[in-house]
Amino acid sequence: MPKRIVVPFGPQHPVLPEPIHLDLVLEDELVVDVVPSIGYIHRGLEQLVQKREFTEYVYVAERICGICSFMHALCYCQGIEHIMKVEVPDRAKYLRTIWSECSRLHSHLLWLGLFADGMGFENLFMRSWQLRESVLDVLEDTTGGRVIQGTCKVGGIRRDIGQEKLDEMHRALDPFEQQCRDLGDVFLNDETVKYRLQGLGVISKDEAYTLGAAGPTLRGSGVAVDLRETGYAAYGDLGFKPIVETAGDCYARCAVRVKEVYASIDLIRRAIDGIPEGPLDVKVKGAPDGEYFSRVEQPRGEVVHYLRGDGTKHLARARIRTPTLANIPALVKMLPGAQLADVPVVVLSIDPCISCTER
Amino acid sequence: MSTMAFLKRSPWILHYDASSCNGCDIEVLACLTPLYDVERFGIINTGNPKHADILLITGGINSQNRPVVRNLYEQMPEPKVVVAIGACAATGGIFRECYNIAGGVDKVIPVDVYVPGCAARPEQIIDGVVKALGILEEKREKMTGKAEIKEGARHAAEAGEGT
Ligand code: SF4
């Protein structure tokens, strides 16, 4: 009977850009149990709704997470708009979609890089992050910020993208897509990558579903759930089909994200083609009175903002459920049976975003 | 960039995310990747506090990470420099009124350089690190100075004993 030892993993660890702590129970090199503990980044920003007016809280919502910042703002704004029955102009919806997909691109490329780093494929890490910079350039050009954009507001958006810039973006998409496909090809077809990832950290369809996993973690196990199908912003006009893999291992989760990169490029292309003229925002009068569960598909999965207003400038309650929190139970299920050396890869495969999780 | 021109040593960096929103974090990481590539100056990101000269901290202090930050700082060998990155690390930033945020990093450990911005841009971060290098060099000189004085005194004492 091998002896059991407990290895602490985190909160400060070379492969983790963010602090999460896992106690790994090992038998020799094999992981048999995992106890996660979180709270290193808890700030308590849900309560800030009582100190910030509902229109100002957009800035705080953006800073729940610096990677999916735009989508947090979008989710919050859509919630408030629904409560206040504000109809956002079409051009704003399209631009929101374009920025959302840009965020998804930069998030997925960032993740692909970190994942490659976790596998020990340094070269691929650098290559992914190099590609990501061209997305950040577009974001900076169009919004002024690289990672925190600040363009979403209640009732619409704050800035337009001129036709000239849209054309330029459109022209840049083809070469960019080619580069992404070259990169994705390594992730999907390279023998060493496959050897490292296939069959690792498997979670079955039923388990993923019952544990409430979200996003690529769920779709990698064969459950076709993607909130973009519900048609918020301009996704209804553009049409969207979820990307699904069935194996449920690290390779499948990686494949989902690689293919979502291609899908995002396609969505941006079609959004630029179809963008209507018109105003950017509508005036918002009064204060929210009512409650709503606002949901948006982030790069990591489904985010839920529950918002309740009582007719004053300050919301009574905000509750934010982020995708990583939903994926941690799935992670705890995936790890047992893995080798200690594979733990970083499995942890990264759910794309953990701790500052979201702990708010 | 004048400090860079005569960079004598290869400073190693330790990065810790205290309670940032990730915005500043990924900008720190972006500094290491091809567009900015600080590794060409010999600056390397290490995971081990015992190897590090410069501590880059993003985000403010909360009750859970307070001992972690202090622990990391204490494990680093002297001389060491702390760079606080972003508005959060300086004062708590946008989260300063949150119930779980005690304030900036300087509530727990001494900070040498503050890099402003929300999020701080990679160029600014590199600038901050360059400033930190100057301070590191100063601290080192002071230390060696002190060591030499001590050494000198020891020699003098030994010489005194001899006669
Ligand atoms: S300063 Fe701004 S971008 Fe940086 S961690 Fe704080 S909130 Fe995020």
Short mmCIF file of C-alpha atoms and ligand atoms in Angstrom, two decimals:
data_model
loop_
_atom_site.label_atom_id
_atom_site.label_comp_id
_atom_site.label_asym_id
_atom_site.label_seq_id
_atom_site.Cartn_x
_atom_site.Cartn_y
_atom_site.Cartn_z
CA MET A 1 0.00 0.00 0.00
CA PRO A 2 1.68 3.21 -1.13
CA LYS A 3 1.98 5.98 1.40
CA ARG A 4 -0.19 9.02 1.06
CA ILE A 5 1.34 12.47 1.03
CA VAL A 6 -0.19 15.89 0.61
CA VAL A 7 1.45 18.35 -1.74
CA PRO A 8 0.34 21.98 -1.59
CA PHE A 9 -0.03 23.56 -5.02
CA GLY A 10 -0.22 27.36 -5.05
CA PRO A 11 -1.22 30.05 -4.23
CA GLN A 12 2.01 31.30 -5.73
CA HIS A 13 3.13 28.85 -8.39
CA PRO A 14 5.15 29.27 -11.59
CA VAL A 15 2.43 28.04 -13.94
CA LEU A 16 -0.34 29.93 -12.25
CA PRO A 17 -0.57 33.58 -13.10
CA GLU A 18 -3.22 33.81 -10.40
CA PRO A 19 -3.46 32.46 -6.89
CA ILE A 20 -5.55 29.37 -6.25
CA HIS A 21 -4.59 26.80 -3.70
CA LEU A 22 -4.98 23.07 -4.19
CA ASP A 23 -4.04 20.40 -1.69
CA LEU A 24 -3.10 17.40 -3.78
CA VAL A 25 -3.31 14.04 -2.04
CA LEU A 26 -0.82 11.73 -3.72
CA GLU A 27 -0.09 8.04 -3.70
CA ASP A 28 3.39 7.91 -5.12
CA GLU A 29 3.05 10.11 -8.21
CA LEU A 30 -0.65 9.56 -8.65
CA VAL A 31 -3.22 12.13 -7.58
CA VAL A 32 -6.00 10.49 -5.56
CA ASP A 33 -7.80 13.48 -4.13
CA VAL A 34 -7.90 17.24 -4.43
CA VAL A 35 -9.04 19.88 -1.98
CA PRO A 36 -9.28 23.36 -3.50
CA SER A 37 -9.34 26.51 -1.43
CA ILE A 38 -10.00 29.95 -2.80
CA GLY A 39 -10.31 33.48 -1.50
CA TYR A 40 -6.92 35.03 -2.20
CA ILE A 41 -8.39 37.65 -4.50
CA HIS A 42 -11.73 38.19 -2.87
CA ARG A 43 -12.44 41.90 -2.89
CA GLY A 44 -16.16 42.01 -2.21
CA LEU A 45 -17.14 44.10 -5.16
CA GLU A 46 -20.72 42.90 -5.30
CA GLN A 47 -21.37 45.14 -2.33
CA LEU A 48 -20.00 48.12 -4.22
CA VAL A 49 -23.40 48.45 -5.93
CA GLN A 50 -24.52 50.19 -2.77
CA LYS A 51 -21.79 52.80 -3.08
CA ARG A 52 -21.79 53.37 -6.84
CA GLU A 53 -24.69 54.53 -8.95
CA PHE A 54 -25.98 51.93 -11.36
CA THR A 55 -24.49 53.76 -14.36
CA GLU A 56 -21.07 53.99 -12.68
CA TYR A 57 -21.02 50.37 -11.66
CA VAL A 58 -20.25 49.45 -15.28
CA TYR A 59 -16.64 50.41 -14.60
CA VAL A 60 -16.49 48.13 -11.59
CA ALA A 61 -18.16 45.33 -13.55
CA GLU A 62 -15.46 45.68 -16.19
CA ARG A 63 -12.83 45.17 -13.55
CA ILE A 64 -14.26 41.94 -12.23
CA CYS A 65 -11.86 40.40 -14.69
CA GLY A 66 -9.32 42.07 -16.90
CA ILE A 67 -9.53 39.40 -19.58
CA CYS A 68 -13.25 39.25 -20.27
CA SER A 69 -13.73 42.84 -19.15
CA PHE A 70 -15.90 43.86 -22.05
CA MET A 71 -18.24 40.93 -21.58
CA HIS A 72 -18.75 41.60 -17.90
CA ALA A 73 -19.72 45.16 -18.76
CA LEU A 74 -21.99 43.84 -21.51
CA CYS A 75 -23.66 41.35 -19.20
CA TYR A 76 -24.27 44.00 -16.57
CA CYS A 77 -25.57 46.56 -19.08
CA GLN A 78 -27.89 44.06 -20.73
CA GLY A 79 -29.31 43.22 -17.32
CA ILE A 80 -30.00 46.84 -16.44
CA GLU A 81 -31.39 47.52 -19.90
CA HIS A 82 -33.75 44.59 -19.55
CA ILE A 83 -35.00 45.78 -16.17
CA MET A 84 -35.49 49.31 -17.46
CA LYS A 85 -36.95 48.12 -20.79
CA VAL A 86 -34.42 50.06 -22.84
CA GLU A 87 -34.08 49.00 -26.46
CA VAL A 88 -30.48 49.43 -27.61
CA PRO A 89 -29.93 50.65 -31.22
CA ASP A 90 -28.82 48.06 -33.76
CA ARG A 91 -25.46 49.60 -34.52
CA ALA A 92 -24.57 49.47 -30.84
CA LYS A 93 -25.54 45.79 -30.75
CA TYR A 94 -23.27 45.00 -33.68
CA LEU A 95 -20.34 46.92 -32.24
CA ARG A 96 -20.86 45.16 -28.91
CA THR A 97 -20.68 41.87 -30.77
CA ILE A 98 -17.50 42.86 -32.57
CA TRP A 99 -15.80 43.90 -29.34
CA SER A 100 -17.03 40.80 -27.55
CA GLU A 101 -15.57 38.57 -30.20
CA CYS A 102 -12.30 40.52 -30.15
CA SER A 103 -12.18 39.88 -26.40
CA ARG A 104 -12.84 36.21 -26.97
CA LEU A 105 -10.04 36.08 -29.53
CA HIS A 106 -7.55 37.68 -27.21
CA SER A 107 -8.67 35.54 -24.29
CA HIS A 108 -8.43 32.29 -26.23
CA LEU A 109 -5.05 33.18 -27.69
CA LEU A 110 -3.86 34.08 -24.21
CA TRP A 111 -5.11 30.76 -22.92
CA LEU A 112 -3.56 28.79 -25.78
CA GLY A 113 -0.27 30.43 -24.89
CA LEU A 114 -0.52 29.69 -21.18
CA PHE A 115 -1.59 26.14 -21.96
CA ALA A 116 1.40 25.64 -24.23
CA ASP A 117 3.58 26.99 -21.43
CA GLY A 118 1.97 24.50 -19.06
CA MET A 119 2.80 21.68 -21.46
CA GLY A 120 6.37 22.92 -21.66
CA PHE A 121 6.04 24.12 -25.25
CA GLU A 122 7.65 27.52 -24.77
CA ASN A 123 7.89 28.37 -28.43
CA LEU A 124 4.17 27.95 -28.97
CA PHE A 125 3.50 30.15 -25.94
CA MET A 126 5.43 33.02 -27.47
CA ARG A 127 3.80 32.50 -30.84
CA SER A 128 0.27 32.62 -29.41
CA TRP A 129 0.98 35.77 -27.45
CA GLN A 130 2.51 37.38 -30.47
CA LEU A 131 -0.69 36.79 -32.41
CA ARG A 132 -2.71 38.07 -29.50
CA GLU A 133 -0.96 41.42 -29.70
CA SER A 134 -2.54 42.10 -33.09
CA VAL A 135 -5.99 41.71 -31.50
CA LEU A 136 -4.97 44.03 -28.68
CA ASP A 137 -3.82 46.56 -31.27
CA VAL A 138 -7.31 46.55 -32.78
CA LEU A 139 -8.89 46.94 -29.34
CA GLU A 140 -6.56 49.79 -28.48
CA ASP A 141 -7.20 51.48 -31.83
CA THR A 142 -10.95 51.29 -31.50
CA THR A 143 -11.48 51.78 -27.76
CA GLY A 144 -8.33 53.34 -26.37
CA GLY A 145 -7.62 50.56 -23.88
CA ARG A 146 -5.73 47.34 -24.35
CA VAL A 147 -7.35 45.18 -21.71
CA ILE A 148 -9.91 47.45 -20.05
CA GLN A 149 -12.00 49.00 -22.78
CA GLY A 150 -14.62 51.13 -21.07
CA THR A 151 -16.79 51.47 -24.17
CA CYS A 152 -19.94 49.75 -22.97
CA LYS A 153 -22.52 51.77 -21.09
CA VAL A 154 -26.10 51.41 -20.03
CA GLY A 155 -28.17 52.21 -23.10
CA GLY A 156 -25.59 51.60 -25.78
CA ILE A 157 -21.94 52.22 -26.40
CA ARG A 158 -19.66 55.15 -25.93
CA ARG A 159 -17.67 55.15 -29.14
CA ASP A 160 -18.16 54.39 -32.79
CA ILE A 161 -15.81 52.57 -35.11
CA GLY A 162 -15.56 54.52 -38.38
CA GLN A 163 -16.22 52.84 -41.72
CA GLU A 164 -12.58 53.25 -42.70
CA LYS A 165 -11.40 51.40 -39.61
CA LEU A 166 -14.01 48.69 -40.12
CA ASP A 167 -12.76 48.16 -43.67
CA GLU A 168 -9.21 48.00 -42.43
CA MET A 169 -10.19 45.40 -39.83
CA HIS A 170 -11.98 43.41 -42.48
CA ARG A 171 -8.92 43.38 -44.73
CA ALA A 172 -6.71 42.33 -41.83
CA LEU A 173 -8.93 39.36 -40.96
CA ASP A 174 -7.83 37.10 -43.81
CA PRO A 175 -4.11 37.13 -43.08
CA PHE A 176 -4.88 36.94 -39.37
CA GLU A 177 -7.09 33.91 -39.87
CA GLN A 178 -4.32 32.22 -41.84
CA GLN A 179 -1.88 32.82 -38.97
CA CYS A 180 -4.40 31.49 -36.45
CA ARG A 181 -4.97 28.39 -38.55
CA ASP A 182 -1.24 27.77 -38.72
CA LEU A 183 -1.08 28.08 -34.95
CA GLY A 184 -4.18 25.96 -34.38
CA ASP A 185 -2.73 23.31 -36.63
CA VAL A 186 0.09 22.76 -34.13
CA PHE A 187 -2.35 22.42 -31.24
CA LEU A 188 -4.62 20.03 -33.12
CA ASN A 189 -2.21 17.91 -35.14
CA ASP A 190 1.19 17.93 -33.52
CA GLU A 191 2.11 14.46 -32.29
CA THR A 192 3.79 15.57 -29.07
CA VAL A 193 0.87 17.82 -28.14
CA LYS A 194 -1.57 14.99 -28.80
CA TYR A 195 0.53 12.59 -26.82
CA ARG A 196 0.55 14.96 -23.90
CA LEU A 197 -3.14 15.83 -23.93
CA GLN A 198 -5.21 12.94 -25.16
CA GLY A 199 -6.87 10.88 -22.48
CA LEU A 200 -5.78 13.31 -19.78
CA GLY A 201 -8.25 14.78 -17.28
CA VAL A 202 -11.29 13.06 -18.72
CA ILE A 203 -14.75 14.10 -17.61
CA SER A 204 -17.80 12.39 -19.07
CA LYS A 205 -20.81 14.11 -20.57
CA ASP A 206 -23.08 13.24 -17.64
CA GLU A 207 -20.56 14.30 -15.02
CA ALA A 208 -19.84 17.58 -16.74
CA TYR A 209 -23.54 18.29 -16.97
CA THR A 210 -24.49 17.32 -13.42
CA LEU A 211 -21.53 19.18 -11.92
CA GLY A 212 -22.72 22.28 -13.75
CA ALA A 213 -19.59 22.87 -15.79
CA ALA A 214 -19.69 25.73 -18.28
CA GLY A 215 -18.18 26.86 -21.54
CA PRO A 216 -15.47 24.91 -23.35
CA THR A 217 -15.19 22.52 -20.39
CA LEU A 218 -18.81 21.53 -20.93
CA ARG A 219 -18.66 21.57 -24.73
CA GLY A 220 -15.48 19.52 -24.72
CA SER A 221 -17.50 16.76 -23.11
CA GLY A 222 -20.17 16.81 -25.77
CA VAL A 223 -22.89 19.08 -24.34
CA ALA A 224 -23.92 21.65 -26.92
CA VAL A 225 -24.65 24.67 -24.74
CA ASP A 226 -23.53 28.08 -25.87
CA LEU A 227 -25.45 31.17 -24.81
CA ARG A 228 -24.64 32.94 -28.03
CA GLU A 229 -27.35 30.74 -29.50
CA THR A 230 -29.93 32.64 -27.47
CA GLY A 231 -29.24 35.62 -29.69
CA TYR A 232 -28.30 38.47 -27.36
CA ALA A 233 -26.62 41.52 -28.93
CA ALA A 234 -26.30 40.81 -32.65
CA TYR A 235 -25.81 37.05 -32.36
CA GLY A 236 -29.48 36.54 -33.22
CA ASP A 237 -29.00 38.16 -36.64
CA LEU A 238 -25.65 36.56 -37.28
CA GLY A 239 -26.61 33.03 -36.32
CA PHE A 240 -24.34 30.77 -34.36
CA LYS A 241 -23.80 27.07 -33.83
CA PRO A 242 -21.97 25.81 -30.72
CA ILE A 243 -18.68 24.03 -31.22
CA VAL A 244 -18.64 20.61 -29.58
CA GLU A 245 -16.09 17.88 -29.03
CA THR A 246 -16.95 14.59 -27.40
CA ALA A 247 -13.82 13.11 -25.85
CA GLY A 248 -13.97 15.21 -22.65
CA ASP A 249 -10.18 15.22 -22.19
CA CYS A 250 -7.69 18.08 -22.25
CA TYR A 251 -7.25 17.69 -25.98
CA ALA A 252 -10.99 18.10 -26.58
CA ARG A 253 -11.15 21.26 -24.47
CA CYS A 254 -8.18 22.62 -26.34
CA ALA A 255 -9.78 21.75 -29.69
CA VAL A 256 -13.01 23.53 -28.74
CA ARG A 257 -11.09 26.71 -28.05
CA VAL A 258 -8.99 26.50 -31.19
CA LYS A 259 -12.13 26.11 -33.28
CA GLU A 260 -13.83 28.93 -31.41
CA VAL A 261 -10.99 31.18 -32.48
CA TYR A 262 -11.86 30.42 -36.10
CA ALA A 263 -15.56 30.90 -35.35
CA SER A 264 -14.92 34.29 -33.72
CA ILE A 265 -13.01 35.49 -36.75
CA ASP A 266 -15.93 34.42 -38.91
CA LEU A 267 -18.42 36.20 -36.62
CA ILE A 268 -16.42 39.43 -36.72
CA ARG A 269 -16.25 39.23 -40.50
CA ARG A 270 -20.00 38.80 -40.83
CA ALA A 271 -20.71 41.48 -38.23
CA ILE A 272 -18.59 44.00 -40.13
CA ASP A 273 -20.39 43.05 -43.36
CA GLY A 274 -23.82 43.45 -41.86
CA ILE A 275 -23.40 46.43 -39.55
CA PRO A 276 -26.26 48.94 -39.94
CA GLU A 277 -26.01 52.73 -39.73
CA GLY A 278 -27.71 54.51 -36.88
CA PRO A 279 -27.36 56.02 -33.42
CA LEU A 280 -25.02 54.55 -30.80
CA ASP A 281 -27.08 54.90 -27.67
CA VAL A 282 -30.41 55.89 -26.21
CA LYS A 283 -30.98 58.15 -23.25
CA VAL A 284 -31.63 56.28 -20.06
CA LYS A 285 -33.98 57.98 -17.61
CA GLY A 286 -35.02 56.92 -14.16
CA ALA A 287 -33.66 54.08 -12.14
CA PRO A 288 -33.96 50.28 -12.37
CA ASP A 289 -36.87 48.76 -10.50
CA GLY A 290 -37.10 45.00 -10.73
CA GLU A 291 -34.82 42.03 -10.99
CA TYR A 292 -33.22 40.02 -13.76
CA PHE A 293 -30.76 37.20 -14.38
CA SER A 294 -28.53 38.45 -17.16
CA ARG A 295 -26.44 35.83 -18.94
CA VAL A 296 -23.63 36.11 -21.46
CA GLU A 297 -21.25 33.57 -22.98
CA GLN A 298 -17.73 34.47 -21.98
CA PRO A 299 -14.58 32.80 -23.28
CA ARG A 300 -14.64 30.57 -20.18
CA GLY A 301 -18.35 29.87 -20.23
CA GLU A 302 -21.59 31.26 -18.99
CA VAL A 303 -21.54 34.24 -16.67
CA VAL A 304 -24.62 35.20 -14.70
CA HIS A 305 -25.27 38.63 -13.24
CA TYR A 306 -28.29 38.72 -10.98
CA LEU A 307 -29.36 42.33 -10.53
CA ARG A 308 -32.09 43.72 -8.35
CA GLY A 309 -33.06 47.37 -8.29
CA ASP A 310 -35.51 49.07 -5.97
CA GLY A 311 -36.16 52.23 -7.94
CA THR A 312 -33.20 54.16 -6.53
CA LYS A 313 -29.91 55.06 -8.17
CA HIS A 314 -28.20 52.30 -6.23
CA LEU A 315 -28.98 48.67 -6.91
CA ALA A 316 -30.19 46.70 -3.93
CA ARG A 317 -28.23 43.58 -4.80
CA ALA A 318 -25.90 42.21 -7.41
CA ARG A 319 -24.81 38.60 -7.51
CA ILE A 320 -22.24 37.43 -10.00
CA ARG A 321 -21.66 33.78 -10.85
CA THR A 322 -18.69 33.32 -13.09
CA PRO A 323 -17.74 30.33 -15.25
CA THR A 324 -14.58 29.32 -13.38
CA LEU A 325 -16.53 28.88 -10.16
CA ALA A 326 -18.80 26.49 -12.04
CA ASN A 327 -15.81 24.63 -13.45
CA ILE A 328 -13.94 24.03 -10.20
CA PRO A 329 -16.12 21.03 -9.18
CA ALA A 330 -15.43 19.57 -12.61
CA LEU A 331 -11.71 20.17 -12.08
CA VAL A 332 -11.81 18.34 -8.75
CA LYS A 333 -13.35 15.40 -10.63
CA MET A 334 -10.76 15.52 -13.43
CA LEU A 335 -7.60 15.51 -11.37
CA PRO A 336 -7.70 12.16 -9.55
CA GLY A 337 -5.86 9.60 -11.64
CA ALA A 338 -3.51 12.12 -13.19
CA GLN A 339 0.24 12.13 -12.60
CA LEU A 340 1.62 14.93 -10.46
CA ALA A 341 3.51 16.25 -13.49
CA ASP A 342 0.25 16.56 -15.41
CA VAL A 343 -1.53 18.59 -12.75
CA PRO A 344 -0.61 22.01 -14.21
CA VAL A 345 -1.93 20.98 -17.62
CA VAL A 346 -5.22 19.70 -16.23
CA VAL A 347 -5.68 22.78 -14.03
CA LEU A 348 -5.04 25.06 -16.98
CA SER A 349 -7.38 23.08 -19.20
CA ILE A 350 -10.44 24.62 -17.54
CA ASP A 351 -8.95 28.07 -18.20
CA PRO A 352 -9.15 29.17 -14.57
CA CYS A 353 -9.80 32.85 -14.05
CA ILE A 354 -9.50 33.37 -10.34
CA SER A 355 -10.21 37.06 -10.11
CA CYS A 356 -13.60 36.37 -11.71
CA THR A 357 -14.25 33.50 -9.38
CA GLU A 358 -13.60 35.40 -6.22
CA ARG A 359 -14.85 38.81 -7.29
CA MET B 1 16.25 53.75 -21.29
CA SER B 2 19.60 54.98 -20.15
CA THR B 3 19.84 52.48 -17.30
CA MET B 4 19.33 49.68 -19.80
CA ALA B 5 22.37 50.76 -21.77
CA PHE B 6 24.72 49.71 -19.01
CA LEU B 7 22.70 47.02 -17.32
CA LYS B 8 25.31 45.19 -15.28
CA ARG B 9 23.32 42.25 -14.07
CA SER B 10 20.36 40.16 -15.10
CA PRO B 11 17.64 40.96 -12.60
CA TRP B 12 15.15 38.20 -11.93
CA ILE B 13 11.55 39.02 -11.36
CA LEU B 14 8.92 37.46 -9.15
CA HIS B 15 5.35 38.28 -10.01
CA TYR B 16 2.51 37.91 -7.54
CA ASP B 17 -1.14 38.69 -8.09
CA ALA B 18 -2.45 40.03 -4.80
CA SER B 19 -6.06 40.88 -5.59
CA SER B 20 -5.91 42.39 -9.01
CA CYS B 21 -8.56 42.10 -11.68
CA ASN B 22 -6.09 40.37 -14.02
CA GLY B 23 -5.81 43.43 -16.22
CA CYS B 24 -2.44 44.41 -14.84
CA ASP B 25 -1.35 40.79 -14.56
CA ILE B 26 -1.68 39.98 -18.18
CA GLU B 27 0.11 43.19 -19.02
CA VAL B 28 3.01 42.03 -16.84
CA LEU B 29 3.02 38.76 -18.76
CA ALA B 30 2.77 40.64 -22.05
CA CYS B 31 6.09 42.29 -21.19
CA LEU B 32 7.73 38.88 -21.44
CA THR B 33 6.33 38.00 -24.85
CA PRO B 34 7.66 38.82 -28.31
CA LEU B 35 6.36 42.38 -28.76
CA TYR B 36 8.03 43.75 -25.63
CA ASP B 37 10.34 40.88 -24.79
CA VAL B 38 12.20 41.99 -21.69
CA GLU B 39 14.08 38.71 -21.69
CA ARG B 40 16.44 40.21 -24.25
CA PHE B 41 17.78 42.37 -21.41
CA GLY B 42 18.32 39.32 -19.27
CA ILE B 43 15.23 39.99 -17.18
CA ILE B 44 13.68 36.65 -16.35
CA ASN B 45 10.42 35.81 -14.66
CA THR B 46 11.04 33.25 -11.94
CA GLY B 47 8.60 31.35 -9.79
CA ASN B 48 10.94 31.13 -6.85
CA PRO B 49 11.17 34.05 -4.41
CA LYS B 50 14.64 32.92 -3.33
CA HIS B 51 15.94 33.61 -6.83
CA ALA B 52 14.28 36.98 -7.28
CA ASP B 53 15.62 40.52 -7.09
CA ILE B 54 12.47 42.41 -8.00
CA LEU B 55 8.98 41.71 -6.73
CA LEU B 56 6.18 42.86 -9.03
CA ILE B 57 2.86 43.03 -7.26
CA THR B 58 -0.50 43.74 -8.83
CA GLY B 59 -3.65 44.35 -6.85
CA GLY B 60 -4.39 45.41 -3.32
CA ILE B 61 -4.13 43.70 0.03
CA ASN B 62 -6.94 41.66 1.54
CA SER B 63 -7.08 39.55 4.65
CA GLN B 64 -6.36 36.27 2.88
CA ASN B 65 -3.30 37.33 0.90
CA ARG B 66 -1.67 39.54 3.54
CA PRO B 67 0.49 36.71 4.98
CA VAL B 68 1.30 35.44 1.49
CA VAL B 69 2.66 38.80 0.37
CA ARG B 70 4.71 39.23 3.52
CA ASN B 71 5.99 35.69 3.26
CA LEU B 72 7.12 36.15 -0.35
CA TYR B 73 8.85 39.41 0.51
CA GLU B 74 10.66 37.91 3.45
CA GLN B 75 11.89 34.97 1.42
CA MET B 76 13.61 37.19 -1.11
CA PRO B 77 17.30 37.80 -0.49
CA GLU B 78 18.63 41.33 0.05
CA PRO B 79 18.94 43.64 -1.78
CA LYS B 80 15.40 43.59 -3.10
CA VAL B 81 13.03 46.04 -4.70
CA VAL B 82 9.24 46.06 -4.76
CA VAL B 83 7.29 47.47 -7.69
CA ALA B 84 3.56 48.05 -7.19
CA ILE B 85 1.75 47.84 -10.50
CA GLY B 86 -1.54 49.56 -11.19
CA ALA B 87 -3.87 51.76 -9.24
CA CYS B 88 -4.97 48.80 -7.12
CA ALA B 89 -1.49 48.03 -5.87
CA ALA B 90 -0.87 51.69 -5.11
CA THR B 91 -4.02 52.53 -3.16
CA GLY B 92 -6.62 49.84 -3.69
CA GLY B 93 -7.78 51.66 -6.82
CA ILE B 94 -11.35 51.18 -7.88
CA PHE B 95 -11.81 48.56 -5.17
CA ARG B 96 -10.56 50.67 -2.27
CA GLU B 97 -14.05 50.91 -0.79
CA CYS B 98 -14.67 47.17 -0.90
CA TYR B 99 -15.03 45.59 2.51
CA ASN B 100 -12.24 43.13 1.95
CA ILE B 101 -9.60 45.53 0.64
CA ALA B 102 -7.22 47.03 3.17
CA GLY B 103 -5.50 49.27 0.64
CA GLY B 104 -2.31 49.27 -1.39
CA VAL B 105 0.62 46.91 -1.12
CA ASP B 106 2.52 49.41 1.03
CA LYS B 107 0.20 48.51 3.90
CA VAL B 108 2.20 45.30 4.32
CA ILE B 109 5.63 45.69 2.74
CA PRO B 110 7.74 48.69 1.72
CA VAL B 111 7.23 49.69 -1.92
CA ASP B 112 9.99 51.35 -3.96
CA VAL B 113 8.32 52.11 -7.27
CA TYR B 114 4.68 52.79 -8.08
CA VAL B 115 3.52 52.24 -11.65
CA PRO B 116 0.24 54.10 -12.25
CA GLY B 117 -2.57 53.17 -14.59
CA CYS B 118 -5.65 51.05 -14.71
CA ALA B 119 -4.54 48.93 -16.40
CA ALA B 120 -0.86 49.86 -16.41
CA ARG B 121 0.56 49.60 -19.91
CA PRO B 122 3.49 47.29 -20.69
CA GLU B 123 5.67 50.28 -21.61
CA GLN B 124 5.00 51.80 -18.20
CA ILE B 125 5.73 48.52 -16.46
CA ILE B 126 9.06 48.22 -18.23
CA ASP B 127 9.82 51.80 -17.27
CA GLY B 128 9.00 50.97 -13.67
CA VAL B 129 11.30 47.97 -13.73
CA VAL B 130 14.10 50.11 -15.15
CA LYS B 131 13.60 52.57 -12.27
CA ALA B 132 13.66 49.65 -9.88
CA LEU B 133 16.98 48.52 -11.32
CA GLY B 134 18.52 51.86 -10.42
CA ILE B 135 17.23 51.51 -6.85
CA LEU B 136 18.45 47.93 -6.69
CA GLU B 137 21.92 49.05 -7.72
CA GLU B 138 21.88 51.79 -5.04
CA LYS B 139 20.81 49.33 -2.37
CA ARG B 140 23.50 46.93 -3.44
CA GLU B 141 26.16 49.63 -3.24
CA LYS B 142 24.96 50.60 0.21
CA MET B 143 25.12 46.99 1.30
CA THR B 144 28.58 46.43 -0.08
CA GLY B 145 29.63 49.75 1.43
CA LYS B 146 28.39 48.61 4.82
CA ALA B 147 30.04 45.26 4.35
CA GLU B 148 33.33 46.93 3.52
CA ILE B 149 33.13 49.13 6.61
CA LYS B 150 32.43 46.05 8.72
CA GLU B 151 35.23 44.19 7.02
CA GLY B 152 37.57 47.12 7.57
CA ALA B 153 36.64 47.30 11.26
CA ARG B 154 37.21 43.58 11.65
CA HIS B 155 40.62 43.83 10.05
CA ALA B 156 41.50 46.78 12.25
CA ALA B 157 40.41 44.89 15.35
CA GLU B 158 42.42 41.84 14.33
CA ALA B 159 45.43 44.02 13.64
CA GLY B 160 44.93 45.66 17.08
CA GLU B 161 44.84 42.26 18.75
CA GLY B 162 48.07 41.28 17.03
CA THR B 163 50.13 44.12 18.47
S1 SF4 C 1 -5.27 48.77 -11.52
FE1 SF4 C 1 -7.11 48.45 -12.76
S2 SF4 C 1 -6.47 46.99 -14.34
FE2 SF4 C 1 -4.94 46.92 -12.72
S3 SF4 C 1 -5.57 45.26 -11.40
FE3 SF4 C 1 -6.46 47.14 -10.57
S4 SF4 C 1 -8.50 47.29 -11.48
FE4 SF4 C 1 -7.33 45.80 -12.67
#
